[in-house]
Each structure stands twice: as structure tokens, then as C-alpha cells.
Amino acid sequence: MGLVLCSAAVCGATPLDYDKDIKPVLEAHCFKCHGPEKQKSGLRLDVKESVLKGGESGEPAIVPGSALKSHLLKLVTSNDPGEVMPPKGERLSVAQVELLKRWVEEGAHWVSVSGGVKSVEIVAVEAEAAISEADREWWAFRRPRMSEPATTRSRWGETRTDRFILARLEAAGIGPSGAAPAGVFVRRVTYDLTGLPPTPEEVEEFVRDRSPAAKERLVERLLASAAFGERMASLWLPLARYGEDQAHQVGSDTKFFYP
């Protein structure tokens, strides 16, 4: 049987975190001598700055990215009675040592605790290029302003949005279509909001409803339905990378590929 090993970056696993994955191990085996109450040899393992600096030995307890250079890993794996850690009590298990190694190799991600206040690790990034005047012409940088489209049919449409649609139609030399019959309207709206066809009963109910608020009631009912939420989720989940893998990629089709 072959054993395949890979890093979190290659395999896509979530990097280990100090507070959640590493602190419980150190708390059980190391904090008695190197924690908030006592710091033997000048080493404290619950504060990032102290761990990176190291204790009186002058060697960093942890070197992010290098398990071989991390003095702490040398001590917890040593068989020398003069340096083995912890010197008394139960030693770290093989699984716990491997967990420490993986955490270090991944970069030792950390949320340190200093004086009871958590401080999130800050990574410096290069400043972005300055925004030019040409860039400011982009619509997102322009101040919003009221706009009234010029149309020849001032009474067409039911909302202000309809007037913008009509203006574009007229600019293209196209006239508006007539209002959709009730049976067509209910089918279009239901497909649009839920992705599903209306039932025959729903069509019949809407066609029989002659009140001025019939369309509004139909739309409100569809917006309140579970099917509307499922329809929106089907559109947004791919954009949110809900299934970020290439399991369904066929040939050179890379539309679902995320770097």
C-alpha cells in the first residue's frame, strides 16, 4: 500500500490555526512551565512574539515554514534526557507532533494573546497603483445623478423603470410589445423568480383574479416562497465558490475552474 502525503496548500485543506488546533496541545503539555503563570528559561508559548524570539537558548522556538529550524520541535522529539520536553509527565503523541510540524510548515498561522487582548496577525502588502483621472471616468467613480429618459410615449408603462426600457427600445427603432395575457404573464414571472413552471391551479387562480393588485400579490407570493430562495442560491453559490473543485470538468471546459 502506498502512502501519499501533501501539504495543505497542495491538497486544498484549511491551514491549521494556533487557537483552535495548536494551543490545546501546548496547554496540556507545555503551559505549566511555559505559559501565563511561569516562563522557565524565559520562554512563553502562548504569546507569538515570545515563541518567535525564543527563550534563553537564543534559538527561536518556532520558525514559520521550517520544522527543521524550529527548536520546539527538536525538544518535543528528542530522546536526550537533558533536553527532552516536557521533562516530566506524558510526552506528546506522534499525532500531536505531526500536528505541530504541519502547523509550522504551513506558516504557523496565529492569533496571539497579549494582556488578555487578541491581536490578529497583520501581513504587509504593496500599495496599489494610484487612481488616474481616466480611471475616474469609470461609472463607479461618478457621482449619481437623476436621469429622465426622453420617450415619445409618456403614458406607456406602469413604473419609472418602464420608461428607461422604452427609451432603449425607441433608440433601437423598436416599438414595445403589447401587455402579456394573464396566462403568459403568470408563467413568465414564475419561471423568472423560481426557475419552475406554475402549476395549472396557480395559472387558473391568477387568470380568474381581475383585481388591480393581482400582479402584485402574485409577485409577493413568489418572493416569499422557498423556491425563490433556492433559485437565488443556485445563482449565487457558484459565484461564492460553494463547490470549488474540478470534479465536474470535462475536457478543456474550464468555466468551473477557480485558481
Short mmCIF file of C-alpha atoms in Angstrom, two decimals:
data_model
loop_
_atom_site.label_atom_id
_atom_site.label_comp_id
_atom_site.label_asym_id
_atom_site.label_seq_id
_atom_site.Cartn_x
_atom_site.Cartn_y
_atom_site.Cartn_z
CA MET A 1 0.00 0.00 0.00
CA GLY A 2 1.38 3.40 -0.93
CA LEU A 3 1.06 6.46 1.29
CA VAL A 4 0.59 9.86 -0.34
CA LEU A 5 1.46 12.95 1.67
CA CYS A 6 0.80 16.52 0.65
CA SER A 7 0.76 19.96 2.18
CA ALA A 8 -2.40 21.90 2.95
CA ALA A 9 -1.61 24.34 0.14
CA VAL A 10 -1.38 21.49 -2.41
CA CYS A 11 -4.30 19.44 -1.12
CA GLY A 12 -6.57 22.43 -0.57
CA ALA A 13 -7.00 21.81 3.19
CA THR A 14 -7.69 24.69 5.53
CA PRO A 15 -4.44 25.78 7.27
CA LEU A 16 -4.20 24.92 10.94
CA ASP A 17 -4.84 27.72 13.42
CA TYR A 18 -2.99 28.27 16.70
CA ASP A 19 -6.01 28.92 18.93
CA LYS A 20 -8.12 26.06 17.59
CA ASP A 21 -5.58 23.35 16.73
CA ILE A 22 -2.25 24.01 18.44
CA LYS A 23 -2.98 25.79 21.72
CA PRO A 24 -4.85 22.79 23.26
CA VAL A 25 -1.76 20.60 22.69
CA LEU A 26 0.66 23.10 24.23
CA GLU A 27 -1.79 23.82 27.04
CA ALA A 28 -1.87 20.16 28.00
CA HIS A 29 1.88 19.55 27.84
CA CYS A 30 3.80 22.84 27.98
CA PHE A 31 1.93 25.73 29.62
CA LYS A 32 2.67 24.52 33.16
CA CYS A 33 6.27 25.66 32.66
CA HIS A 34 5.98 27.97 29.64
CA GLY A 35 2.60 29.65 29.96
CA PRO A 36 0.99 32.73 31.52
CA GLU A 37 1.94 31.77 35.10
CA LYS A 38 5.52 30.56 34.64
CA GLN A 39 8.12 31.06 31.91
CA LYS A 40 11.05 28.71 32.55
CA SER A 41 14.18 29.59 30.57
CA GLY A 42 12.45 32.81 29.54
CA LEU A 43 10.13 31.05 27.10
CA ARG A 44 6.38 31.64 26.92
CA LEU A 45 4.43 29.56 24.39
CA ASP A 46 1.10 31.39 24.45
CA VAL A 47 2.43 34.66 23.02
CA LYS A 48 3.57 34.79 19.42
CA GLU A 49 6.39 37.29 19.92
CA SER A 50 7.97 35.11 22.63
CA VAL A 51 7.67 31.95 20.53
CA LEU A 52 9.34 33.56 17.51
CA LYS A 53 12.11 35.07 19.63
CA GLY A 54 12.75 32.02 21.76
CA GLY A 55 13.99 31.76 25.33
CA GLU A 56 17.41 31.90 26.95
CA SER A 57 18.80 29.40 24.42
CA GLY A 58 18.70 32.13 21.79
CA GLU A 59 17.03 29.81 19.30
CA PRO A 60 13.51 30.62 18.02
CA ALA A 61 11.02 28.11 19.36
CA ILE A 62 9.19 28.31 16.04
CA VAL A 63 10.47 29.32 12.60
CA PRO A 64 7.37 29.66 10.37
CA GLY A 65 7.76 27.49 7.30
CA SER A 66 10.60 25.34 8.67
CA ALA A 67 10.04 22.49 11.10
CA LEU A 68 13.75 21.59 10.97
CA LYS A 69 14.78 25.03 12.26
CA SER A 70 12.12 25.17 14.98
CA HIS A 71 13.74 24.50 18.37
CA LEU A 72 10.44 23.48 19.97
CA LEU A 73 10.03 20.54 17.59
CA LYS A 74 13.59 19.46 18.31
CA LEU A 75 12.82 19.36 22.03
CA VAL A 76 9.48 17.51 21.82
CA THR A 77 11.02 14.82 19.56
CA SER A 78 14.34 14.46 21.39
CA ASN A 79 15.34 11.34 23.32
CA ASP A 80 18.11 13.13 25.21
CA PRO A 81 17.13 13.24 28.92
CA GLY A 82 18.91 16.59 29.24
CA GLU A 83 16.75 18.40 26.68
CA VAL A 84 13.59 16.38 26.13
CA MET A 85 10.34 18.30 26.63
CA PRO A 86 8.28 18.00 28.65
CA PRO A 87 10.90 16.69 31.12
CA LYS A 88 8.20 15.04 33.25
CA GLY A 89 4.79 13.62 32.57
CA GLU A 90 3.22 12.38 29.37
CA ARG A 91 5.06 13.22 26.17
CA LEU A 92 3.40 14.47 23.01
CA SER A 93 1.92 11.71 20.90
CA VAL A 94 3.09 11.06 17.35
CA ALA A 95 -0.14 12.62 16.05
CA GLN A 96 0.38 15.75 18.15
CA VAL A 97 3.97 16.14 16.94
CA GLU A 98 2.83 15.77 13.34
CA LEU A 99 0.18 18.41 14.00
CA LEU A 100 2.84 20.83 15.26
CA LYS A 101 5.04 20.08 12.24
CA ARG A 102 2.21 20.70 9.81
CA TRP A 103 1.27 23.95 11.54
CA VAL A 104 4.87 25.20 11.35
CA GLU A 105 5.31 24.16 7.71
CA GLU A 106 2.08 25.96 6.79
CA GLY A 107 3.49 29.19 8.22
CA ALA A 108 2.39 28.96 11.87
CA HIS A 109 -0.88 30.88 11.47
CA TRP A 110 -1.59 32.56 14.78
CA VAL A 111 -4.00 34.69 16.75
CA SER A 112 -1.80 35.74 19.69
CA VAL A 113 -2.96 36.74 23.15
CA SER A 114 -1.19 39.60 24.88
CA GLY A 115 -2.56 41.23 28.02
CA GLY A 116 -5.88 39.50 27.51
CA VAL A 117 -6.49 41.25 24.16
CA LYS A 118 -6.43 39.30 20.91
CA SER A 119 -4.43 40.82 18.06
CA VAL A 120 -4.91 39.48 14.55
CA GLU A 121 -1.79 38.80 12.53
CA ILE A 122 -1.16 41.62 10.04
CA VAL A 123 0.56 40.99 6.72
CA ALA A 124 2.07 43.92 4.83
CA VAL A 125 1.01 44.30 1.19
CA GLU A 126 2.26 46.57 -1.55
CA ALA A 127 0.30 49.74 -2.18
CA GLU A 128 -1.96 49.64 -5.22
CA ALA A 129 -1.39 51.90 -8.20
CA ALA A 130 -2.80 55.40 -7.90
CA ILE A 131 -6.21 56.06 -9.47
CA SER A 132 -5.81 58.23 -12.56
CA GLU A 133 -8.23 60.81 -13.93
CA ALA A 134 -9.03 58.40 -16.76
CA ASP A 135 -9.90 55.77 -14.16
CA ARG A 136 -12.30 58.20 -12.51
CA GLU A 137 -14.33 58.32 -15.71
CA TRP A 138 -15.47 54.78 -14.91
CA TRP A 139 -19.14 54.79 -13.89
CA ALA A 140 -18.45 53.55 -10.35
CA PHE A 141 -16.44 56.71 -9.57
CA ARG A 142 -19.05 59.14 -10.87
CA ARG A 143 -21.48 60.90 -8.60
CA PRO A 144 -25.02 59.53 -9.05
CA ARG A 145 -27.45 61.90 -10.76
CA MET A 146 -31.11 61.84 -11.62
CA SER A 147 -31.90 60.85 -15.19
CA GLU A 148 -35.18 61.16 -17.06
CA PRO A 149 -35.26 59.24 -20.35
CA ALA A 150 -36.79 61.00 -23.34
CA THR A 151 -39.62 58.96 -24.83
CA THR A 152 -42.47 59.63 -27.27
CA ARG A 153 -45.00 57.55 -25.30
CA SER A 154 -45.27 59.32 -21.96
CA ARG A 155 -48.21 57.17 -20.84
CA TRP A 156 -46.69 53.77 -21.70
CA GLY A 157 -45.60 51.54 -18.86
CA GLU A 158 -46.52 51.24 -15.22
CA THR A 159 -43.30 52.29 -13.45
CA ARG A 160 -40.37 54.68 -14.00
CA THR A 161 -38.25 51.64 -14.90
CA ASP A 162 -40.55 51.01 -17.86
CA ARG A 163 -39.66 54.44 -19.25
CA PHE A 164 -35.96 53.55 -19.37
CA ILE A 165 -36.78 50.31 -21.18
CA LEU A 166 -38.96 52.21 -23.64
CA ALA A 167 -36.20 54.76 -24.31
CA ARG A 168 -33.78 51.98 -25.25
CA LEU A 169 -36.37 50.33 -27.45
CA GLU A 170 -37.04 53.60 -29.29
CA ALA A 171 -33.31 54.26 -29.69
CA ALA A 172 -33.07 50.91 -31.47
CA GLY A 173 -36.12 51.68 -33.60
CA ILE A 174 -38.22 49.04 -31.86
CA GLY A 175 -41.71 49.58 -30.52
CA PRO A 176 -42.95 48.00 -27.29
CA SER A 177 -44.96 44.82 -27.40
CA GLY A 178 -48.46 44.67 -26.03
CA ALA A 179 -49.16 43.54 -22.48
CA ALA A 180 -48.84 39.79 -22.00
CA PRO A 181 -52.10 37.89 -21.41
CA ALA A 182 -52.65 36.76 -17.83
CA GLY A 183 -51.75 33.13 -18.62
CA VAL A 184 -48.48 34.17 -20.25
CA PHE A 185 -47.64 36.67 -17.51
CA VAL A 186 -48.00 34.18 -14.66
CA ARG A 187 -45.82 31.67 -16.50
CA ARG A 188 -43.06 34.22 -17.24
CA VAL A 189 -42.96 35.64 -13.72
CA THR A 190 -42.97 32.21 -12.07
CA TYR A 191 -40.13 30.95 -14.24
CA ASP A 192 -38.17 34.16 -13.66
CA LEU A 193 -38.45 34.13 -9.86
CA THR A 194 -38.41 30.40 -9.10
CA GLY A 195 -36.97 28.72 -12.19
CA LEU A 196 -40.03 26.45 -12.17
CA PRO A 197 -43.31 26.46 -14.11
CA PRO A 198 -46.54 27.40 -12.33
CA THR A 199 -48.99 24.62 -11.56
CA PRO A 200 -52.26 24.53 -13.55
CA GLU A 201 -54.09 25.56 -10.38
CA GLU A 202 -51.83 28.60 -9.92
CA VAL A 203 -52.37 29.67 -13.53
CA GLU A 204 -56.13 29.32 -13.21
CA GLU A 205 -56.20 31.23 -9.92
CA PHE A 206 -54.26 34.16 -11.40
CA VAL A 207 -56.29 34.28 -14.63
CA ARG A 208 -59.52 34.47 -12.60
CA ASP A 209 -58.18 37.27 -10.39
CA ARG A 210 -59.35 40.51 -12.06
CA SER A 211 -58.34 42.88 -9.26
CA PRO A 212 -55.76 45.67 -9.89
CA ALA A 213 -53.47 44.14 -7.25
CA ALA A 214 -53.39 40.67 -8.83
CA LYS A 215 -49.87 41.04 -10.26
CA GLU A 216 -48.51 42.45 -7.02
CA ARG A 217 -49.98 39.59 -4.98
CA LEU A 218 -48.53 37.04 -7.40
CA VAL A 219 -45.04 38.53 -7.19
CA GLU A 220 -45.16 38.82 -3.39
CA ARG A 221 -46.25 35.18 -3.09
CA LEU A 222 -43.41 34.00 -5.30
CA LEU A 223 -40.83 36.12 -3.45
CA ALA A 224 -41.97 34.59 -0.16
CA SER A 225 -41.69 31.03 -1.46
CA ALA A 226 -38.86 28.60 -0.68
CA ALA A 227 -38.42 28.10 -4.42
CA PHE A 228 -37.34 31.74 -4.80
CA GLY A 229 -34.61 31.25 -2.17
CA GLU A 230 -33.45 28.08 -3.91
CA ARG A 231 -33.41 29.90 -7.25
CA MET A 232 -31.24 32.70 -5.84
CA ALA A 233 -28.94 30.17 -4.16
CA SER A 234 -28.47 28.34 -7.47
CA LEU A 235 -27.17 31.59 -8.98
CA TRP A 236 -25.03 32.85 -6.08
CA LEU A 237 -23.47 29.64 -4.75
CA PRO A 238 -21.25 29.18 -7.86
CA LEU A 239 -20.15 32.82 -7.58
CA ALA A 240 -19.34 32.26 -3.90
CA ARG A 241 -17.33 29.16 -4.93
CA TYR A 242 -19.52 26.81 -2.90
CA GLY A 243 -18.19 23.83 -4.85
CA GLU A 244 -14.63 24.90 -5.60
CA ASP A 245 -13.24 21.88 -7.37
CA GLN A 246 -12.72 20.49 -10.84
CA ALA A 247 -14.59 17.24 -10.23
CA HIS A 248 -17.07 18.01 -12.99
CA GLN A 249 -14.63 19.43 -15.55
CA VAL A 250 -14.86 17.71 -18.90
CA GLY A 251 -12.08 18.03 -21.46
CA SER A 252 -11.00 21.64 -21.97
CA ASP A 253 -14.14 23.08 -20.40
CA THR A 254 -12.75 25.34 -17.66
CA LYS A 255 -15.77 27.53 -16.86
CA PHE A 256 -15.95 25.97 -13.37
CA PHE A 257 -12.21 26.22 -12.75
CA TYR A 258 -11.05 28.52 -9.96
CA PRO A 259 -7.34 29.29 -9.49
#
